[in-house]
């Protein structure tokens, strides 16, 4: 039985250029919506714990979508999966604009999250057209596209969001996000070539539970999945409560929150586009991953103890620098540690771990914010970055003597 073979070789740099643009457009739409969600939820009369459920519902959808679409992209090809998920994104944004209450909004976010489960497919495409020794660098370039989208998205959202206009003030940015997702869909349809041939009909499938068992048996992948689970819970907890935290401390609104999130995008672009690959080649992927976890935790603590409002953005930048070093190195470590025909499935499991953390993180952070205090979601998230860093160091394949990664 034959596994999918690479399709008739798309040019690596040309395909990545198209993919970079598509990811950028999609993430502008995603980043545009994130800062306005807390205020959109409040406009529906929802308390903090219900608003944070919109973040968790999106991630719950991704939890199921990522491994499914990752496996489908291994079997059917990357391009059809990207087309399907981008279409679901556009529909989800339009539906959210007309949500009459918070529970309908949460349900729509669940659907949109399922449709947004295409990150592992993007990473699988990069792995298809990139030699192993350059994957950390090129995963960093795609991460930079995510970051670039997160520069313009929150900034655009802060300009387009007009609470004084009522429902229309939130519909305008949501319609814009839908339009950007549709534009990305057209870009994939017209410009992106398939990187994998369709699998033969008799090719074996890898069910979700079987994939989990294979991931547990792989000493690199199993450790890296735990790193993703731990650090992402801290980030998503911060992300979902940041607007409420700054409102409580500094009386910030959607504009200030959107501009603050732009800092994460700027730092991510510079770090992932220029530094991540070079640092990984010099110090090793696992060490750079561990350092990134610790720097992110340091940034969270620094935000809490910040002596001045103006320094909050500086400390967000420090945490963003650490975060930007995590994703490309995790993706590269997984792609080097599994066979080519399992890359989509294993990268999908990693995104499922990320989604699991993004389900639990906002729920826990919202409860802690309301019951204990507004600083504690940040402090607890920072605490968990220490075991994440230790797990990252233990995921170094060179130290696992009985294991030979694919490279």
Short mmCIF file of C-alpha atoms in Angstrom, two decimals:
data_model
loop_
_atom_site.label_atom_id
_atom_site.label_comp_id
_atom_site.label_asym_id
_atom_site.label_seq_id
_atom_site.Cartn_x
_atom_site.Cartn_y
_atom_site.Cartn_z
CA UNK A 1 0.00 0.00 0.00
CA UNK A 2 1.41 3.32 -1.02
CA UNK A 3 1.45 6.56 0.91
CA UNK A 4 0.86 9.93 -0.72
CA UNK A 5 3.82 11.10 -2.73
CA UNK A 6 4.87 14.70 -3.27
CA UNK A 7 3.06 16.19 -6.23
CA UNK A 8 4.90 17.45 -9.20
CA UNK A 9 7.20 19.73 -7.32
CA UNK A 10 5.91 23.22 -6.69
CA UNK A 11 8.82 25.61 -6.41
CA UNK A 12 9.58 25.95 -2.71
CA UNK A 13 10.13 29.69 -2.60
CA UNK A 14 7.31 30.52 -5.02
CA UNK A 15 4.80 28.34 -3.18
CA UNK A 16 5.88 29.79 0.16
CA UNK A 17 5.44 33.31 -1.18
CA UNK A 18 1.83 32.54 -2.11
CA UNK A 19 1.24 30.73 1.17
CA UNK A 20 2.75 33.64 3.16
CA UNK A 21 0.29 36.05 1.50
CA UNK A 22 -2.69 33.75 2.08
CA UNK A 23 -1.80 33.21 5.74
CA UNK A 24 -1.27 36.94 6.18
CA UNK A 25 -4.73 37.82 4.78
CA UNK A 26 -6.41 35.15 6.88
CA UNK A 27 -4.65 36.25 10.07
CA UNK A 28 -5.48 39.91 9.50
CA UNK A 29 -9.12 38.84 9.72
CA UNK A 30 -8.46 36.71 12.79
CA UNK A 31 -6.47 39.42 14.55
CA UNK A 32 -9.06 42.02 13.63
CA UNK A 33 -11.73 40.16 15.61
CA UNK A 34 -9.76 39.22 18.75
CA UNK A 35 -9.60 42.67 20.44
CA UNK A 36 -13.27 43.43 19.84
CA UNK A 37 -14.66 40.11 21.14
CA UNK A 38 -14.75 41.13 24.84
CA UNK A 39 -16.58 44.33 24.02
CA UNK A 40 -18.83 42.56 21.51
CA UNK A 41 -19.74 40.06 24.22
CA UNK A 42 -20.50 42.83 26.68
CA UNK A 43 -22.76 44.47 24.07
CA UNK A 44 -24.81 41.26 24.18
CA UNK A 45 -25.15 41.64 27.96
CA UNK A 46 -22.74 38.79 28.79
CA UNK A 47 -20.61 38.63 31.97
CA UNK A 48 -16.84 37.99 31.81
CA UNK A 49 -17.04 34.21 32.20
CA UNK A 50 -19.44 33.93 29.26
CA UNK A 51 -17.33 36.22 27.08
CA UNK A 52 -14.25 34.06 27.64
CA UNK A 53 -16.31 31.07 26.48
CA UNK A 54 -16.25 32.59 22.98
CA UNK A 55 -12.47 32.10 22.98
CA UNK A 56 -12.78 28.57 24.34
CA UNK A 57 -15.52 27.59 21.86
CA UNK A 58 -13.33 28.63 18.93
CA UNK A 59 -10.49 26.52 20.29
CA UNK A 60 -12.80 23.58 20.93
CA UNK A 61 -13.71 23.67 17.26
CA UNK A 62 -10.03 23.78 16.32
CA UNK A 63 -9.38 20.83 18.63
CA UNK A 64 -11.56 18.63 16.45
CA UNK A 65 -10.75 20.37 13.17
CA UNK A 66 -6.94 20.33 13.24
CA UNK A 67 -6.28 16.57 13.45
CA UNK A 68 -9.16 15.82 11.06
CA UNK A 69 -8.02 18.29 8.42
CA UNK A 70 -4.38 17.37 9.00
CA UNK A 71 -5.14 13.73 8.16
CA UNK A 72 -7.32 14.74 5.22
CA UNK A 73 -4.52 16.92 3.85
CA UNK A 74 -2.14 13.94 4.04
CA UNK A 75 -4.62 11.83 2.12
CA UNK A 76 -6.40 14.21 -0.26
CA UNK A 77 -3.87 17.01 -0.61
CA UNK A 78 -3.28 20.36 1.09
CA UNK A 79 -5.12 22.63 -1.36
CA UNK A 80 -8.69 21.26 -1.06
CA UNK A 81 -8.45 21.38 2.72
CA UNK A 82 -7.29 25.00 2.64
CA UNK A 83 -10.18 25.93 0.33
CA UNK A 84 -12.74 24.26 2.59
CA UNK A 85 -11.47 25.81 5.81
CA UNK A 86 -11.15 29.32 4.39
CA UNK A 87 -14.75 29.14 3.15
CA UNK A 88 -15.89 28.12 6.64
CA UNK A 89 -13.97 31.08 8.10
CA UNK A 90 -15.75 33.57 5.86
CA UNK A 91 -19.18 32.12 6.64
CA UNK A 92 -18.45 32.12 10.38
CA UNK A 93 -17.53 35.81 10.50
CA UNK A 94 -20.71 36.81 8.65
CA UNK A 95 -22.87 34.67 10.94
CA UNK A 96 -21.24 36.15 14.05
CA UNK A 97 -22.14 39.66 12.88
CA UNK A 98 -25.82 38.75 13.21
CA UNK A 99 -25.65 36.77 16.48
CA UNK A 100 -28.66 37.83 18.62
CA UNK A 101 -27.27 36.64 21.97
CA UNK A 102 -24.11 35.34 23.60
CA UNK A 103 -25.01 31.64 23.34
CA UNK A 104 -25.62 31.87 19.61
CA UNK A 105 -22.33 33.75 19.33
CA UNK A 106 -20.55 30.98 21.26
CA UNK A 107 -22.06 28.36 18.94
CA UNK A 108 -20.95 30.29 15.86
CA UNK A 109 -17.43 30.60 17.28
CA UNK A 110 -17.41 26.81 17.76
CA UNK A 111 -18.24 26.32 14.07
CA UNK A 112 -15.71 28.94 12.96
CA UNK A 113 -13.00 27.33 15.07
CA UNK A 114 -13.68 23.96 13.47
CA UNK A 115 -13.39 25.55 10.05
CA UNK A 116 -10.19 27.35 11.08
CA UNK A 117 -8.40 24.08 11.79
CA UNK A 118 -5.95 24.53 8.91
CA UNK A 119 -2.69 25.50 10.63
CA UNK A 120 -1.37 21.94 10.49
CA UNK A 121 -2.24 21.85 6.78
CA UNK A 122 -0.22 25.01 6.19
CA UNK A 123 2.68 23.56 8.17
CA UNK A 124 2.38 20.29 6.24
CA UNK A 125 2.63 22.22 2.96
CA UNK A 126 5.81 23.92 4.20
CA UNK A 127 7.29 20.55 5.19
CA UNK A 128 6.40 19.14 1.76
CA UNK A 129 8.44 21.73 -0.13
CA UNK A 130 11.29 22.29 2.36
CA UNK A 131 14.38 20.15 3.12
CA UNK A 132 14.59 19.08 6.80
CA UNK A 133 17.54 21.30 7.69
CA UNK A 134 15.64 24.45 6.63
CA UNK A 135 12.27 23.69 8.17
CA UNK A 136 12.73 25.72 11.38
CA UNK A 137 13.65 28.74 9.28
CA UNK A 138 10.75 28.34 6.85
CA UNK A 139 8.27 27.52 9.60
CA UNK A 140 9.50 30.79 11.08
CA UNK A 141 8.64 32.62 7.84
CA UNK A 142 5.08 31.28 7.97
CA UNK A 143 5.00 32.23 11.64
CA UNK A 144 6.05 35.70 10.54
CA UNK A 145 3.01 35.78 8.25
CA UNK A 146 0.88 35.01 11.29
CA UNK A 147 2.64 37.81 13.14
CA UNK A 148 2.27 40.26 10.27
CA UNK A 149 -1.43 39.52 10.17
CA UNK A 150 -1.55 40.14 13.89
CA UNK A 151 0.09 43.54 13.39
CA UNK A 152 -2.49 44.84 10.95
CA UNK A 153 -5.51 42.90 12.24
CA UNK A 154 -5.82 44.36 15.75
CA UNK A 155 -4.88 47.82 14.50
CA UNK A 156 -7.52 47.65 11.77
CA UNK A 157 -10.02 46.28 14.27
CA UNK A 158 -9.36 49.13 16.67
CA UNK A 159 -10.13 51.63 13.88
CA UNK A 160 -13.20 49.85 12.48
CA UNK A 161 -14.83 49.00 15.82
CA UNK A 162 -17.32 51.75 16.68
CA UNK A 163 -19.27 50.86 19.86
CA UNK A 164 -21.20 54.15 19.64
CA UNK A 165 -22.90 52.82 16.47
CA UNK A 166 -24.41 49.87 18.32
CA UNK A 167 -24.55 46.53 16.49
CA UNK A 168 -23.31 48.08 13.24
CA UNK A 169 -20.14 49.19 15.02
CA UNK A 170 -19.22 45.51 15.51
CA UNK A 171 -20.59 44.25 12.19
CA UNK A 172 -18.25 46.41 10.10
CA UNK A 173 -15.03 44.71 11.35
CA UNK A 174 -16.67 41.27 11.18
CA UNK A 175 -17.70 41.82 7.55
CA UNK A 176 -14.16 42.98 6.83
CA UNK A 177 -12.76 39.78 8.37
CA UNK A 178 -15.12 37.71 6.21
CA UNK A 179 -13.97 39.57 3.10
CA UNK A 180 -10.31 38.92 3.90
CA UNK A 181 -10.99 35.20 4.39
CA UNK A 182 -12.77 35.14 1.02
CA UNK A 183 -9.81 36.91 -0.61
CA UNK A 184 -7.44 34.32 0.87
CA UNK A 185 -9.67 31.58 -0.52
CA UNK A 186 -9.42 33.07 -4.01
CA UNK A 187 -5.64 33.26 -3.62
CA UNK A 188 -5.42 29.55 -2.79
CA UNK A 189 -7.76 28.59 -5.63
CA UNK A 190 -5.92 30.60 -8.29
CA UNK A 191 -2.28 30.75 -7.23
CA UNK A 192 -1.36 27.82 -4.98
CA UNK A 193 -0.25 24.52 -6.50
CA UNK A 194 -0.83 21.24 -4.72
CA UNK A 195 2.22 19.89 -2.88
CA UNK A 196 1.04 16.30 -2.41
CA UNK A 197 -0.50 13.76 -4.77
CA UNK A 198 -3.82 12.21 -3.78
CA UNK A 199 -3.27 9.02 -1.81
CA UNK A 200 -3.95 5.69 -3.46
CA UNK A 201 -7.40 4.29 -2.54
CA UNK A 202 -5.83 1.44 -0.58
CA UNK A 203 -3.56 3.73 1.46
CA UNK A 204 -4.05 3.17 5.21
CA UNK A 205 -5.69 5.83 7.30
CA UNK A 206 -4.52 6.92 10.73
CA UNK A 207 -7.51 7.28 13.08
CA UNK A 208 -7.32 9.95 15.77
CA UNK A 209 -6.79 7.51 18.67
CA UNK A 210 -4.22 5.54 16.68
CA UNK A 211 -2.44 8.82 15.97
CA UNK A 212 -2.41 9.59 19.68
CA UNK A 213 -0.85 6.22 20.42
CA UNK A 214 1.84 6.80 17.81
CA UNK A 215 2.50 10.26 19.21
CA UNK A 216 2.87 8.84 22.73
CA UNK A 217 5.32 6.25 21.44
CA UNK A 218 7.46 8.93 19.82
CA UNK A 219 9.69 10.41 22.56
CA UNK A 220 10.15 13.72 20.74
CA UNK A 221 6.54 14.29 19.70
CA UNK A 222 5.09 13.27 23.07
CA UNK A 223 7.26 15.78 24.93
CA UNK A 224 6.65 18.58 22.45
CA UNK A 225 2.88 18.08 22.65
CA UNK A 226 3.08 18.63 26.41
CA UNK A 227 5.06 21.82 25.88
CA UNK A 228 2.37 23.10 23.52
CA UNK A 229 -0.38 22.21 25.99
CA UNK A 230 1.28 23.99 28.93
CA UNK A 231 2.52 27.24 27.42
CA UNK A 232 -0.52 27.80 25.21
CA UNK A 233 -2.86 27.58 28.20
CA UNK A 234 -0.98 30.50 29.72
CA UNK A 235 -1.07 32.55 26.54
CA UNK A 236 -4.77 31.97 25.85
CA UNK A 237 -5.62 32.86 29.44
CA UNK A 238 -3.79 36.15 29.05
CA UNK A 239 -5.29 36.82 25.62
CA UNK A 240 -8.89 36.29 26.76
CA UNK A 241 -8.65 38.40 29.92
CA UNK A 242 -6.25 41.13 28.76
CA UNK A 243 -9.02 43.55 27.79
CA UNK A 244 -10.69 43.13 31.19
CA UNK A 245 -7.33 43.40 32.99
CA UNK A 246 -6.38 46.66 31.27
CA UNK A 247 -9.91 48.03 31.76
CA UNK A 248 -9.66 47.32 35.48
CA UNK A 249 -6.16 48.79 35.81
CA UNK A 250 -5.99 51.56 33.22
CA UNK A 251 -9.53 51.96 31.81
CA UNK A 252 -8.45 50.89 28.33
CA UNK A 253 -11.00 50.35 25.56
CA UNK A 254 -11.05 48.43 22.26
CA UNK A 255 -8.69 50.90 20.56
CA UNK A 256 -5.95 50.64 23.18
CA UNK A 257 -6.28 46.86 23.41
CA UNK A 258 -6.07 46.50 19.63
CA UNK A 259 -2.95 48.64 19.42
CA UNK A 260 -1.36 46.67 22.26
CA UNK A 261 -1.94 43.41 20.42
CA UNK A 262 -0.20 44.93 17.42
CA UNK A 263 3.00 44.79 19.47
CA UNK A 264 2.72 41.00 19.58
CA UNK A 265 2.46 40.97 15.80
CA UNK A 266 5.43 43.27 15.23
CA UNK A 267 7.69 41.29 17.54
CA UNK A 268 6.49 38.00 16.05
CA UNK A 269 7.31 39.10 12.51
CA UNK A 270 10.84 40.18 13.39
CA UNK A 271 11.54 37.17 15.59
CA UNK A 272 10.06 34.45 13.39
CA UNK A 273 11.03 35.99 10.08
CA UNK A 274 14.64 36.80 10.96
CA UNK A 275 15.80 35.33 14.27
CA UNK A 276 14.02 32.02 14.96
CA UNK A 277 15.73 29.95 12.27
CA UNK A 278 19.18 31.39 12.98
CA UNK A 279 18.86 30.84 16.72
CA UNK A 280 17.67 27.26 16.15
CA UNK A 281 20.62 26.47 13.89
CA UNK A 282 23.08 27.92 16.39
CA UNK A 283 21.71 26.70 19.72
CA UNK A 284 19.40 23.83 18.78
CA UNK A 285 15.62 23.79 18.48
CA UNK A 286 14.92 22.42 21.96
CA UNK A 287 17.07 25.02 23.73
CA UNK A 288 15.52 27.90 21.82
CA UNK A 289 12.06 26.47 22.57
CA UNK A 290 12.84 26.30 26.31
CA UNK A 291 14.18 29.86 26.33
CA UNK A 292 11.07 31.06 24.54
CA UNK A 293 8.80 29.51 27.19
CA UNK A 294 10.72 31.18 30.02
CA UNK A 295 10.79 34.58 28.31
CA UNK A 296 7.04 34.42 27.79
CA UNK A 297 6.53 33.69 31.49
CA UNK A 298 8.84 36.54 32.42
CA UNK A 299 6.78 38.89 30.26
CA UNK A 300 3.56 37.89 32.05
CA UNK A 301 5.03 38.55 35.48
CA UNK A 302 6.52 41.85 34.32
CA UNK A 303 3.12 43.05 33.11
CA UNK A 304 1.63 42.45 36.54
CA UNK A 305 4.41 44.23 38.45
CA UNK A 306 4.79 47.00 35.86
CA UNK A 307 5.28 50.34 37.66
CA UNK A 308 3.82 52.34 34.76
CA UNK A 309 1.05 51.97 32.20
CA UNK A 310 3.42 52.76 29.34
CA UNK A 311 5.66 49.80 30.22
CA UNK A 312 2.87 47.25 29.82
CA UNK A 313 3.34 47.27 26.06
CA UNK A 314 7.12 46.86 26.47
CA UNK A 315 6.63 43.79 28.65
CA UNK A 316 4.06 42.43 26.19
CA UNK A 317 6.81 42.70 23.59
CA UNK A 318 9.15 40.65 25.79
CA UNK A 319 6.54 37.94 26.19
CA UNK A 320 5.78 38.05 22.46
CA UNK A 321 9.48 37.52 21.70
CA UNK A 322 9.41 34.35 23.76
CA UNK A 323 6.16 33.16 22.17
CA UNK A 324 7.50 33.79 18.68
CA UNK A 325 10.33 31.32 19.26
CA UNK A 326 8.02 28.49 20.26
CA UNK A 327 5.77 27.66 17.29
CA UNK A 328 8.36 27.32 14.46
CA UNK A 329 10.67 25.21 16.60
CA UNK A 330 7.87 22.95 17.78
CA UNK A 331 6.69 22.45 14.18
CA UNK A 332 10.21 21.78 12.95
CA UNK A 333 10.92 19.27 15.73
CA UNK A 334 7.74 17.34 14.95
CA UNK A 335 8.31 17.35 11.18
CA UNK A 336 11.85 16.00 11.68
CA UNK A 337 10.71 13.34 14.12
CA UNK A 338 8.05 11.61 11.98
CA UNK A 339 7.81 10.05 8.54
CA UNK A 340 6.74 12.34 5.66
CA UNK A 341 3.33 10.67 5.28
CA UNK A 342 2.55 11.32 8.97
CA UNK A 343 3.55 14.98 9.12
CA UNK A 344 0.05 16.37 8.57
CA UNK A 345 -1.45 14.03 11.17
CA UNK A 346 1.21 14.71 13.82
CA UNK A 347 1.20 18.46 13.21
CA UNK A 348 -2.57 18.24 13.47
CA UNK A 349 -2.24 16.56 16.87
CA UNK A 350 0.05 19.37 17.96
CA UNK A 351 -2.56 21.93 16.94
CA UNK A 352 -5.18 19.85 18.75
CA UNK A 353 -3.01 20.11 21.88
CA UNK A 354 -2.84 23.85 21.30
CA UNK A 355 -6.60 23.99 20.90
CA UNK A 356 -7.10 21.97 24.09
CA UNK A 357 -5.04 24.54 25.94
CA UNK A 358 -7.01 27.35 24.34
CA UNK A 359 -10.22 25.69 25.51
CA UNK A 360 -9.13 25.32 29.11
CA UNK A 361 -7.03 28.48 29.37
CA UNK A 362 -9.80 31.07 28.83
CA UNK A 363 -12.30 29.15 30.97
CA UNK A 364 -9.83 28.89 33.84
CA UNK A 365 -8.60 32.45 33.40
CA UNK A 366 -12.14 33.84 33.37
CA UNK A 367 -13.00 31.99 36.57
CA UNK A 368 -9.75 32.99 38.28
CA UNK A 369 -10.16 36.61 37.16
CA UNK A 370 -13.66 36.79 38.66
CA UNK A 371 -13.07 34.75 41.82
CA UNK A 372 -9.47 35.45 42.85
CA UNK A 373 -8.27 38.67 41.21
CA UNK A 374 -7.39 40.18 37.86
CA UNK A 375 -3.62 39.59 38.18
CA UNK A 376 -3.78 35.88 38.90
CA UNK A 377 -4.44 34.51 35.38
CA UNK A 378 -1.12 36.13 34.36
CA UNK A 379 0.83 34.87 37.37
CA UNK A 380 -0.44 31.30 37.18
CA UNK A 381 0.24 31.21 33.44
CA UNK A 382 3.80 32.35 34.10
CA UNK A 383 4.31 29.63 36.70
CA UNK A 384 3.46 26.90 34.20
CA UNK A 385 6.10 28.06 31.73
CA UNK A 386 8.80 26.57 33.99
CA UNK A 387 7.75 22.90 33.54
CA UNK A 388 7.14 23.66 29.85
CA UNK A 389 10.76 24.78 29.49
CA UNK A 390 12.02 21.65 31.26
CA UNK A 391 9.92 19.45 28.97
CA UNK A 392 11.31 21.28 25.94
CA UNK A 393 14.88 20.50 26.96
CA UNK A 394 13.93 16.86 27.45
CA UNK A 395 12.55 16.75 23.90
CA UNK A 396 16.00 17.13 22.33
CA UNK A 397 16.23 14.12 19.98
CA UNK A 398 20.03 14.14 20.25
CA UNK A 399 19.75 13.22 23.93
CA UNK A 400 17.31 10.35 23.29
CA UNK A 401 19.86 7.68 22.46
CA UNK A 402 17.41 5.00 21.35
CA UNK A 403 15.60 7.27 18.92
CA UNK A 404 16.54 8.28 15.39
CA UNK A 405 14.39 11.15 14.01
CA UNK A 406 13.51 11.54 10.35
CA UNK A 407 15.73 14.20 8.83
#
